[in-house]
Amino acid sequence: MSQQYNSNIKVKTSVLVFLKNLAAPLVLYFDNPQEIYEELREVVNTPVNKVFEFMPNGPIKKVCVNSQQISAVALQEEQYFA
């Protein structure tokens, strides 16, 4: 009976963007989260002043972020029932 529930569980990956002026991170969903994560990780490691505009999937539809406001990025896997 427990196998019936395990077959319906799926995993989605989100990109967490921690900003210097926000207490909670932005949780963004993309079709290719690993690619966006790598791009943002490079921005955090290099001192470049750029503005990024993203069109994520999910509750947040459009985001504009200055690269100097990003303090950290992370990937998060979330389980959900399909």
PDB file of C-alpha atoms in Angstrom:
ATOM      1  CA  MET A   1       0.000   0.000   0.000  1.00  0.00           C
ATOM      2  CA  SER A   2       2.897   2.397   0.640  1.00  0.00           C
ATOM      3  CA  GLN A   3       4.213   1.834  -2.895  1.00  0.00           C
ATOM      4  CA  GLN A   4       1.015   3.317  -4.283  1.00  0.00           C
ATOM      5  CA  TYR A   5       1.821   6.705  -2.713  1.00  0.00           C
ATOM      6  CA  ASN A   6       5.520   6.652  -3.620  1.00  0.00           C
ATOM      7  CA  SER A   7       4.772   6.325  -7.339  1.00  0.00           C
ATOM      8  CA  ASN A   8       2.872   9.645  -7.339  1.00  0.00           C
ATOM      9  CA  ILE A   9       5.711  11.700  -5.818  1.00  0.00           C
ATOM     10  CA  LYS A  10       7.632  13.931  -8.223  1.00  0.00           C
ATOM     11  CA  VAL A  11      10.551  16.297  -7.640  1.00  0.00           C
ATOM     12  CA  LYS A  12      10.925  19.828  -8.962  1.00  0.00           C
ATOM     13  CA  THR A  13      13.992  22.017  -8.563  1.00  0.00           C
ATOM     14  CA  SER A  14      13.840  25.712  -7.743  1.00  0.00           C
ATOM     15  CA  VAL A  15      16.510  28.411  -7.686  1.00  0.00           C
ATOM     16  CA  LEU A  16      16.814  30.361  -4.439  1.00  0.00           C
ATOM     17  CA  VAL A  17      18.196  33.887  -4.824  1.00  0.00           C
ATOM     18  CA  PHE A  18      19.274  35.553  -1.587  1.00  0.00           C
ATOM     19  CA  LEU A  19      19.288  39.346  -1.812  1.00  0.00           C
ATOM     20  CA  LYS A  20      21.037  41.756   0.545  1.00  0.00           C
ATOM     21  CA  ASN A  21      17.908  43.809   1.262  1.00  0.00           C
ATOM     22  CA  LEU A  22      15.423  40.925   1.716  1.00  0.00           C
ATOM     23  CA  ALA A  23      15.020  38.629   4.704  1.00  0.00           C
ATOM     24  CA  ALA A  24      13.621  35.689   2.716  1.00  0.00           C
ATOM     25  CA  PRO A  25      15.054  34.409  -0.577  1.00  0.00           C
ATOM     26  CA  LEU A  26      13.285  34.620  -3.910  1.00  0.00           C
ATOM     27  CA  VAL A  27      12.113  31.152  -4.954  1.00  0.00           C
ATOM     28  CA  LEU A  28      12.119  30.920  -8.734  1.00  0.00           C
ATOM     29  CA  TYR A  29      11.018  27.997 -10.908  1.00  0.00           C
ATOM     30  CA  PHE A  30      12.565  27.490 -14.357  1.00  0.00           C
ATOM     31  CA  ASP A  31      12.500  24.823 -17.053  1.00  0.00           C
ATOM     32  CA  ASN A  32      16.314  24.654 -16.763  1.00  0.00           C
ATOM     33  CA  PRO A  33      17.165  25.618 -13.161  1.00  0.00           C
ATOM     34  CA  GLN A  34      20.725  24.256 -13.278  1.00  0.00           C
ATOM     35  CA  GLU A  35      21.688  26.617 -16.123  1.00  0.00           C
ATOM     36  CA  ILE A  36      20.260  29.690 -14.338  1.00  0.00           C
ATOM     37  CA  TYR A  37      21.951  28.620 -11.104  1.00  0.00           C
ATOM     38  CA  GLU A  38      25.364  28.369 -12.800  1.00  0.00           C
ATOM     39  CA  GLU A  39      24.913  31.780 -14.425  1.00  0.00           C
ATOM     40  CA  LEU A  40      23.990  33.431 -11.113  1.00  0.00           C
ATOM     41  CA  ARG A  41      26.770  31.645  -9.246  1.00  0.00           C
ATOM     42  CA  GLU A  42      29.333  33.113 -11.631  1.00  0.00           C
ATOM     43  CA  VAL A  43      27.837  36.574 -11.064  1.00  0.00           C
ATOM     44  CA  VAL A  44      28.185  36.229  -7.290  1.00  0.00           C
ATOM     45  CA  ASN A  45      31.856  35.279  -7.660  1.00  0.00           C
ATOM     46  CA  THR A  46      32.765  38.141 -10.025  1.00  0.00           C
ATOM     47  CA  PRO A  47      32.300  41.835  -9.191  1.00  0.00           C
ATOM     48  CA  VAL A  48      30.228  42.882 -12.214  1.00  0.00           C
ATOM     49  CA  ASN A  49      27.418  45.431 -12.108  1.00  0.00           C
ATOM     50  CA  LYS A  50      24.652  43.963 -14.282  1.00  0.00           C
ATOM     51  CA  VAL A  51      20.880  43.907 -14.196  1.00  0.00           C
ATOM     52  CA  PHE A  52      19.279  40.506 -14.757  1.00  0.00           C
ATOM     53  CA  GLU A  53      15.745  40.051 -15.974  1.00  0.00           C
ATOM     54  CA  PHE A  54      14.169  36.614 -15.622  1.00  0.00           C
ATOM     55  CA  MET A  55      10.834  35.213 -16.722  1.00  0.00           C
ATOM     56  CA  PRO A  56      10.375  32.259 -14.335  1.00  0.00           C
ATOM     57  CA  ASN A  57       7.504  29.773 -14.227  1.00  0.00           C
ATOM     58  CA  GLY A  58       5.243  29.773 -11.207  1.00  0.00           C
ATOM     59  CA  PRO A  59       3.814  32.449  -8.939  1.00  0.00           C
ATOM     60  CA  ILE A  60       6.520  35.040  -9.733  1.00  0.00           C
ATOM     61  CA  LYS A  61       6.220  35.974 -13.413  1.00  0.00           C
ATOM     62  CA  LYS A  62       9.019  38.530 -13.908  1.00  0.00           C
ATOM     63  CA  VAL A  63      12.087  39.470 -11.851  1.00  0.00           C
ATOM     64  CA  CYS A  64      14.672  42.224 -12.327  1.00  0.00           C
ATOM     65  CA  VAL A  65      17.698  42.029 -10.025  1.00  0.00           C
ATOM     66  CA  ASN A  66      20.889  44.065  -9.820  1.00  0.00           C
ATOM     67  CA  SER A  67      23.854  41.701  -9.589  1.00  0.00           C
ATOM     68  CA  GLN A  68      25.398  43.648  -6.700  1.00  0.00           C
ATOM     69  CA  GLN A  69      22.296  42.936  -4.579  1.00  0.00           C
ATOM     70  CA  ILE A  70      22.687  39.141  -4.886  1.00  0.00           C
ATOM     71  CA  SER A  71      24.447  37.716  -1.851  1.00  0.00           C
ATOM     72  CA  ALA A  72      24.021  33.977  -2.583  1.00  0.00           C
ATOM     73  CA  VAL A  73      22.204  31.445  -4.769  1.00  0.00           C
ATOM     74  CA  ALA A  74      21.164  27.863  -4.126  1.00  0.00           C
ATOM     75  CA  LEU A  75      19.213  24.990  -5.658  1.00  0.00           C
ATOM     76  CA  GLN A  76      16.343  23.394  -3.758  1.00  0.00           C
ATOM     77  CA  GLU A  77      14.576  20.162  -4.599  1.00  0.00           C
ATOM     78  CA  GLU A  78      10.915  19.987  -3.618  1.00  0.00           C
ATOM     79  CA  GLN A  79       8.740  16.910  -3.600  1.00  0.00           C
ATOM     80  CA  TYR A  80       5.094  17.121  -4.612  1.00  0.00           C
ATOM     81  CA  PHE A  81       2.248  14.797  -5.497  1.00  0.00           C
ATOM     82  CA  ALA A  82       1.313  14.632  -9.173  1.00  0.00           C
TER      83      ALA A  82
END
